[in-house]
């Protein structure tokens, strides 16, 4: 019965065989060693590449709860943006409607102001000193002050260069002077409401 050789004895025999082959043909032994090393390196590189590809292909799958949270969050952000746009549009529309309403009220008040001014211009100096005239004058001043607080201001006309955006020329006059296109007389006072014309000034222009 043959004796079973131990692992150590087998390794010793293998080493002796490799040593003998190396002594007989050293160049071939080096080539085989290099070849084995290259093959091992290539195999290791291929395996590393495969592992890398596997790693890139495998993506962590999102949980359904996370997907639902993202969906709800996205919907919330869209709703907030839409609401912000709606609020801005509403504020602009409200502001425009307020200005239209304010202009309408001012247009109705201006004829009353015109009549008060005409009435004062027709009074004599003695009549202006009467208690009644002074009371009406106080009401007139209070009305003008209220209009100014609202943003209503009179348009400057006499002595200013004619501006079709502010003035309405109803008469023209010719003169030999060098000053032309100047407002020389105002028939009806014009007013602005926050830089917007409520009523144009009726004027005479020098050509």
PDB file of C-alpha atoms in Angstrom:
ATOM      1  CA  UNK A   1       0.000   0.000   0.000  1.00  0.00           C
ATOM      2  CA  UNK A   2       1.415   3.298  -1.140  1.00  0.00           C
ATOM      3  CA  UNK A   3       1.960   5.906   1.473  1.00  0.00           C
ATOM      4  CA  UNK A   4      -0.090   9.065   1.083  1.00  0.00           C
ATOM      5  CA  UNK A   5       2.323  11.942   0.719  1.00  0.00           C
ATOM      6  CA  UNK A   6       1.782  14.906   2.900  1.00  0.00           C
ATOM      7  CA  UNK A   7       0.980  18.371   1.488  1.00  0.00           C
ATOM      8  CA  UNK A   8       4.381  19.615   2.530  1.00  0.00           C
ATOM      9  CA  UNK A   9       6.152  16.826   0.661  1.00  0.00           C
ATOM     10  CA  UNK A  10       4.126  17.537  -2.499  1.00  0.00           C
ATOM     11  CA  UNK A  11       5.030  21.226  -2.362  1.00  0.00           C
ATOM     12  CA  UNK A  12       8.710  20.327  -1.928  1.00  0.00           C
ATOM     13  CA  UNK A  13       8.590  18.040  -4.986  1.00  0.00           C
ATOM     14  CA  UNK A  14       6.882  20.757  -7.039  1.00  0.00           C
ATOM     15  CA  UNK A  15       9.527  23.288  -6.072  1.00  0.00           C
ATOM     16  CA  UNK A  16      12.281  20.833  -7.048  1.00  0.00           C
ATOM     17  CA  UNK A  17      10.647  20.264 -10.447  1.00  0.00           C
ATOM     18  CA  UNK A  18      10.358  24.027 -11.085  1.00  0.00           C
ATOM     19  CA  UNK A  19      13.966  24.528 -10.017  1.00  0.00           C
ATOM     20  CA  UNK A  20      15.154  21.740 -12.340  1.00  0.00           C
ATOM     21  CA  UNK A  21      13.196  23.186 -15.292  1.00  0.00           C
ATOM     22  CA  UNK A  22      14.599  26.635 -14.559  1.00  0.00           C
ATOM     23  CA  UNK A  23      18.154  25.299 -14.546  1.00  0.00           C
ATOM     24  CA  UNK A  24      17.599  23.428 -17.841  1.00  0.00           C
ATOM     25  CA  UNK A  25      15.815  26.277 -19.662  1.00  0.00           C
ATOM     26  CA  UNK A  26      15.935  29.550 -17.682  1.00  0.00           C
ATOM     27  CA  UNK A  27      14.592  31.731 -20.536  1.00  0.00           C
ATOM     28  CA  UNK A  28      11.448  29.630 -20.998  1.00  0.00           C
ATOM     29  CA  UNK A  29      10.848  29.671 -17.239  1.00  0.00           C
ATOM     30  CA  UNK A  30      11.025  33.492 -17.153  1.00  0.00           C
ATOM     31  CA  UNK A  31       8.660  33.746 -20.139  1.00  0.00           C
ATOM     32  CA  UNK A  32       6.146  31.393 -18.495  1.00  0.00           C
ATOM     33  CA  UNK A  33       6.387  33.355 -15.242  1.00  0.00           C
ATOM     34  CA  UNK A  34       5.818  36.670 -17.045  1.00  0.00           C
ATOM     35  CA  UNK A  35       2.986  35.115 -19.086  1.00  0.00           C
ATOM     36  CA  UNK A  36       1.315  33.774 -15.960  1.00  0.00           C
ATOM     37  CA  UNK A  37       1.698  37.206 -14.331  1.00  0.00           C
ATOM     38  CA  UNK A  38       0.183  38.986 -17.345  1.00  0.00           C
ATOM     39  CA  UNK A  39      -2.730  36.560 -17.517  1.00  0.00           C
ATOM     40  CA  UNK A  40      -3.384  37.071 -13.829  1.00  0.00           C
ATOM     41  CA  UNK A  41      -3.282  40.867 -14.244  1.00  0.00           C
ATOM     42  CA  UNK A  42      -5.667  40.738 -17.214  1.00  0.00           C
ATOM     43  CA  UNK A  43      -8.075  38.482 -15.342  1.00  0.00           C
ATOM     44  CA  UNK A  44      -7.977  40.816 -12.337  1.00  0.00           C
ATOM     45  CA  UNK A  45      -8.599  43.861 -14.589  1.00  0.00           C
ATOM     46  CA  UNK A  46     -11.543  42.137 -16.316  1.00  0.00           C
ATOM     47  CA  UNK A  47     -13.084  41.184 -13.004  1.00  0.00           C
ATOM     48  CA  UNK A  48     -12.603  44.745 -11.684  1.00  0.00           C
ATOM     49  CA  UNK A  49     -14.277  46.144 -14.831  1.00  0.00           C
ATOM     50  CA  UNK A  50     -17.194  43.741 -14.442  1.00  0.00           C
ATOM     51  CA  UNK A  51     -17.607  44.735 -10.818  1.00  0.00           C
ATOM     52  CA  UNK A  52     -17.497  48.401 -11.813  1.00  0.00           C
ATOM     53  CA  UNK A  53     -20.180  47.890 -14.458  1.00  0.00           C
ATOM     54  CA  UNK A  54     -22.314  46.000 -12.002  1.00  0.00           C
ATOM     55  CA  UNK A  55     -21.907  48.835  -9.537  1.00  0.00           C
ATOM     56  CA  UNK A  56     -22.983  51.444 -12.124  1.00  0.00           C
ATOM     57  CA  UNK A  57     -25.946  49.438 -13.326  1.00  0.00           C
ATOM     58  CA  UNK A  58     -27.311  48.797  -9.908  1.00  0.00           C
ATOM     59  CA  UNK A  59     -29.060  51.940  -8.679  1.00  0.00           C
ATOM     60  CA  UNK A  60     -30.786  52.124  -5.361  1.00  0.00           C
ATOM     61  CA  UNK A  61     -34.493  51.844  -5.944  1.00  0.00           C
ATOM     62  CA  UNK A  62     -36.541  54.673  -4.449  1.00  0.00           C
ATOM     63  CA  UNK A  63     -39.061  53.852  -1.854  1.00  0.00           C
ATOM     64  CA  UNK A  64     -42.704  54.505  -2.753  1.00  0.00           C
ATOM     65  CA  UNK A  65     -43.030  56.826   0.220  1.00  0.00           C
ATOM     66  CA  UNK A  66     -40.084  58.938  -0.978  1.00  0.00           C
ATOM     67  CA  UNK A  67     -41.564  59.140  -4.471  1.00  0.00           C
ATOM     68  CA  UNK A  68     -44.911  60.229  -3.036  1.00  0.00           C
ATOM     69  CA  UNK A  69     -43.222  62.878  -0.878  1.00  0.00           C
ATOM     70  CA  UNK A  70     -41.346  64.261  -3.892  1.00  0.00           C
ATOM     71  CA  UNK A  71     -44.542  64.335  -5.940  1.00  0.00           C
ATOM     72  CA  UNK A  72     -46.482  66.172  -3.209  1.00  0.00           C
ATOM     73  CA  UNK A  73     -43.615  68.599  -2.631  1.00  0.00           C
ATOM     74  CA  UNK A  74     -43.424  69.375  -6.345  1.00  0.00           C
ATOM     75  CA  UNK A  75     -47.184  69.922  -6.485  1.00  0.00           C
ATOM     76  CA  UNK A  76     -47.010  72.211  -3.451  1.00  0.00           C
ATOM     77  CA  UNK A  77     -44.262  74.339  -4.996  1.00  0.00           C
ATOM     78  CA  UNK A  78     -46.269  74.723  -8.230  1.00  0.00           C
ATOM     79  CA  UNK A  79     -49.381  75.725  -6.290  1.00  0.00           C
ATOM     80  CA  UNK A  80     -47.401  78.298  -4.283  1.00  0.00           C
ATOM     81  CA  UNK A  81     -45.968  79.796  -7.491  1.00  0.00           C
ATOM     82  CA  UNK A  82     -49.427  79.964  -9.086  1.00  0.00           C
ATOM     83  CA  UNK A  83     -50.866  81.587  -5.973  1.00  0.00           C
ATOM     84  CA  UNK A  84     -48.065  84.193  -5.931  1.00  0.00           C
ATOM     85  CA  UNK A  85     -48.751  85.048  -9.579  1.00  0.00           C
ATOM     86  CA  UNK A  86     -52.487  85.277  -8.872  1.00  0.00           C
ATOM     87  CA  UNK A  87     -51.892  87.593  -5.922  1.00  0.00           C
ATOM     88  CA  UNK A  88     -49.639  89.887  -7.979  1.00  0.00           C
ATOM     89  CA  UNK A  89     -52.221  90.049 -10.777  1.00  0.00           C
ATOM     90  CA  UNK A  90     -55.001  90.772  -8.273  1.00  0.00           C
ATOM     91  CA  UNK A  91     -53.026  93.588  -6.661  1.00  0.00           C
ATOM     92  CA  UNK A  92     -52.324  95.180 -10.048  1.00  0.00           C
ATOM     93  CA  UNK A  93     -55.981  94.886 -11.091  1.00  0.00           C
ATOM     94  CA  UNK A  94     -57.144  96.262  -7.743  1.00  0.00           C
ATOM     95  CA  UNK A  95     -54.745  99.199  -8.021  1.00  0.00           C
ATOM     96  CA  UNK A  96     -55.888  99.930 -11.585  1.00  0.00           C
ATOM     97  CA  UNK A  97     -59.565  99.751 -10.569  1.00  0.00           C
ATOM     98  CA  UNK A  98     -58.924 102.062  -7.616  1.00  0.00           C
ATOM     99  CA  UNK A  99     -57.238 104.636  -9.867  1.00  0.00           C
ATOM    100  CA  UNK A 100     -60.125 104.494 -12.338  1.00  0.00           C
ATOM    101  CA  UNK A 101     -62.616 104.992  -9.501  1.00  0.00           C
ATOM    102  CA  UNK A 102     -60.568 107.816  -7.966  1.00  0.00           C
ATOM    103  CA  UNK A 103     -60.322 109.602 -11.321  1.00  0.00           C
ATOM    104  CA  UNK A 104     -64.062 109.319 -11.790  1.00  0.00           C
ATOM    105  CA  UNK A 105     -64.729 110.924  -8.383  1.00  0.00           C
ATOM    106  CA  UNK A 106     -62.149 113.670  -8.964  1.00  0.00           C
ATOM    107  CA  UNK A 107     -63.659 114.522 -12.346  1.00  0.00           C
ATOM    108  CA  UNK A 108     -67.022 115.083 -10.627  1.00  0.00           C
ATOM    109  CA  UNK A 109     -65.492 117.298  -7.905  1.00  0.00           C
ATOM    110  CA  UNK A 110     -63.443 119.540 -10.229  1.00  0.00           C
ATOM    111  CA  UNK A 111     -66.464 121.463 -11.638  1.00  0.00           C
ATOM    112  CA  UNK A 112     -67.417 122.378  -8.044  1.00  0.00           C
ATOM    113  CA  UNK A 113     -63.883 123.698  -7.490  1.00  0.00           C
ATOM    114  CA  UNK A 114     -64.132 125.682 -10.759  1.00  0.00           C
ATOM    115  CA  UNK A 115     -67.422 127.303  -9.689  1.00  0.00           C
ATOM    116  CA  UNK A 116     -66.010 128.283  -6.285  1.00  0.00           C
ATOM    117  CA  UNK A 117     -62.974 129.885  -7.943  1.00  0.00           C
ATOM    118  CA  UNK A 118     -65.187 131.790 -10.407  1.00  0.00           C
ATOM    119  CA  UNK A 119     -67.381 132.964  -7.554  1.00  0.00           C
ATOM    120  CA  UNK A 120     -64.403 134.354  -5.630  1.00  0.00           C
ATOM    121  CA  UNK A 121     -63.031 136.074  -8.741  1.00  0.00           C
ATOM    122  CA  UNK A 122     -66.370 137.881  -9.153  1.00  0.00           C
ATOM    123  CA  UNK A 123     -66.413 139.281  -5.614  1.00  0.00           C
ATOM    124  CA  UNK A 124     -65.216 142.731  -4.739  1.00  0.00           C
ATOM    125  CA  UNK A 125     -62.623 143.284  -2.047  1.00  0.00           C
ATOM    126  CA  UNK A 126     -65.317 144.382   0.418  1.00  0.00           C
ATOM    127  CA  UNK A 127     -67.462 141.295  -0.302  1.00  0.00           C
ATOM    128  CA  UNK A 128     -64.477 138.986   0.222  1.00  0.00           C
ATOM    129  CA  UNK A 129     -64.210 140.327   3.790  1.00  0.00           C
ATOM    130  CA  UNK A 130     -67.756 139.303   4.728  1.00  0.00           C
ATOM    131  CA  UNK A 131     -68.230 136.312   7.086  1.00  0.00           C
ATOM    132  CA  UNK A 132     -70.143 134.367   4.432  1.00  0.00           C
ATOM    133  CA  UNK A 133     -67.359 134.758   1.833  1.00  0.00           C
ATOM    134  CA  UNK A 134     -64.740 133.832   4.403  1.00  0.00           C
ATOM    135  CA  UNK A 135     -66.708 130.684   5.354  1.00  0.00           C
ATOM    136  CA  UNK A 136     -66.970 129.592   1.704  1.00  0.00           C
ATOM    137  CA  UNK A 137     -63.276 130.310   1.236  1.00  0.00           C
ATOM    138  CA  UNK A 138     -62.438 128.063   4.217  1.00  0.00           C
ATOM    139  CA  UNK A 139     -64.497 125.235   2.660  1.00  0.00           C
ATOM    140  CA  UNK A 140     -62.724 125.774  -0.679  1.00  0.00           C
ATOM    141  CA  UNK A 141     -59.276 125.589   0.946  1.00  0.00           C
ATOM    142  CA  UNK A 142     -60.264 122.432   2.817  1.00  0.00           C
ATOM    143  CA  UNK A 143     -61.396 120.823  -0.444  1.00  0.00           C
ATOM    144  CA  UNK A 144     -58.146 121.753  -2.210  1.00  0.00           C
ATOM    145  CA  UNK A 145     -56.137 120.359   0.717  1.00  0.00           C
ATOM    146  CA  UNK A 146     -58.081 117.063   0.586  1.00  0.00           C
ATOM    147  CA  UNK A 147     -57.452 116.772  -3.165  1.00  0.00           C
ATOM    148  CA  UNK A 148     -53.719 117.368  -2.657  1.00  0.00           C
ATOM    149  CA  UNK A 149     -53.595 114.633  -0.007  1.00  0.00           C
ATOM    150  CA  UNK A 150     -55.174 112.273  -2.538  1.00  0.00           C
ATOM    151  CA  UNK A 151     -52.428 113.113  -5.017  1.00  0.00           C
ATOM    152  CA  UNK A 152     -54.318 115.665  -7.126  1.00  0.00           C
ATOM    153  CA  UNK A 153     -52.197 118.626  -8.259  1.00  0.00           C
ATOM    154  CA  UNK A 154     -52.915 121.491 -10.705  1.00  0.00           C
ATOM    155  CA  UNK A 155     -51.083 121.561 -14.031  1.00  0.00           C
ATOM    156  CA  UNK A 156     -48.789 124.537 -14.578  1.00  0.00           C
ATOM    157  CA  UNK A 157     -49.798 126.331 -17.749  1.00  0.00           C
ATOM    158  CA  UNK A 158     -49.200 130.101 -18.126  1.00  0.00           C
ATOM    159  CA  UNK A 159     -45.601 130.798 -19.095  1.00  0.00           C
ATOM    160  CA  UNK A 160     -44.869 127.118 -19.805  1.00  0.00           C
ATOM    161  CA  UNK A 161     -44.060 125.599 -23.188  1.00  0.00           C
ATOM    162  CA  UNK A 162     -47.127 124.086 -24.792  1.00  0.00           C
ATOM    163  CA  UNK A 163     -47.336 120.339 -24.135  1.00  0.00           C
ATOM    164  CA  UNK A 164     -50.147 118.459 -25.898  1.00  0.00           C
ATOM    165  CA  UNK A 165     -49.969 115.786 -23.183  1.00  0.00           C
ATOM    166  CA  UNK A 166     -50.948 118.385 -20.558  1.00  0.00           C
ATOM    167  CA  UNK A 167     -52.560 121.284 -22.403  1.00  0.00           C
ATOM    168  CA  UNK A 168     -55.516 121.638 -24.719  1.00  0.00           C
ATOM    169  CA  UNK A 169     -55.006 124.604 -27.060  1.00  0.00           C
ATOM    170  CA  UNK A 170     -58.383 126.196 -27.837  1.00  0.00           C
ATOM    171  CA  UNK A 171     -56.983 129.511 -29.098  1.00  0.00           C
ATOM    172  CA  UNK A 172     -53.822 130.729 -30.830  1.00  0.00           C
ATOM    173  CA  UNK A 173     -52.241 134.156 -30.949  1.00  0.00           C
ATOM    174  CA  UNK A 174     -49.457 135.545 -33.126  1.00  0.00           C
ATOM    175  CA  UNK A 175     -46.748 137.896 -31.919  1.00  0.00           C
ATOM    176  CA  UNK A 176     -43.507 139.313 -33.267  1.00  0.00           C
ATOM    177  CA  UNK A 177     -41.611 138.248 -30.143  1.00  0.00           C
ATOM    178  CA  UNK A 178     -39.106 135.429 -30.286  1.00  0.00           C
ATOM    179  CA  UNK A 179     -41.024 133.343 -27.755  1.00  0.00           C
ATOM    180  CA  UNK A 180     -43.205 130.889 -29.614  1.00  0.00           C
ATOM    181  CA  UNK A 181     -45.224 127.832 -28.635  1.00  0.00           C
ATOM    182  CA  UNK A 182     -45.779 129.332 -25.183  1.00  0.00           C
ATOM    183  CA  UNK A 183     -48.969 129.270 -23.125  1.00  0.00           C
ATOM    184  CA  UNK A 184     -50.056 132.891 -22.580  1.00  0.00           C
ATOM    185  CA  UNK A 185     -53.506 132.404 -21.037  1.00  0.00           C
ATOM    186  CA  UNK A 186     -55.427 129.685 -19.156  1.00  0.00           C
ATOM    187  CA  UNK A 187     -59.213 129.371 -19.514  1.00  0.00           C
ATOM    188  CA  UNK A 188     -59.711 126.263 -17.391  1.00  0.00           C
ATOM    189  CA  UNK A 189     -57.277 124.751 -14.935  1.00  0.00           C
ATOM    190  CA  UNK A 190     -56.063 121.220 -15.557  1.00  0.00           C
ATOM    191  CA  UNK A 191     -55.243 118.612 -12.925  1.00  0.00           C
ATOM    192  CA  UNK A 192     -53.021 115.554 -12.487  1.00  0.00           C
ATOM    193  CA  UNK A 193     -53.720 112.513 -10.364  1.00  0.00           C
ATOM    194  CA  UNK A 194     -50.453 110.740  -9.480  1.00  0.00           C
ATOM    195  CA  UNK A 195     -48.730 111.799 -12.732  1.00  0.00           C
ATOM    196  CA  UNK A 196     -51.822 110.846 -14.751  1.00  0.00           C
ATOM    197  CA  UNK A 197     -53.896 113.574 -16.414  1.00  0.00           C
ATOM    198  CA  UNK A 198     -57.416 113.863 -15.027  1.00  0.00           C
ATOM    199  CA  UNK A 199     -58.254 116.957 -17.026  1.00  0.00           C
ATOM    200  CA  UNK A 200     -56.184 118.896 -19.592  1.00  0.00           C
ATOM    201  CA  UNK A 201     -55.702 122.620 -19.202  1.00  0.00           C
ATOM    202  CA  UNK A 202     -57.668 124.772 -21.695  1.00  0.00           C
ATOM    203  CA  UNK A 203     -55.197 127.404 -22.872  1.00  0.00           C
ATOM    204  CA  UNK A 204     -54.269 130.038 -25.454  1.00  0.00           C
ATOM    205  CA  UNK A 205     -50.925 129.421 -27.192  1.00  0.00           C
ATOM    206  CA  UNK A 206     -48.557 131.975 -28.728  1.00  0.00           C
ATOM    207  CA  UNK A 207     -47.429 130.922 -32.228  1.00  0.00           C
TER     208      UNK A 207
END
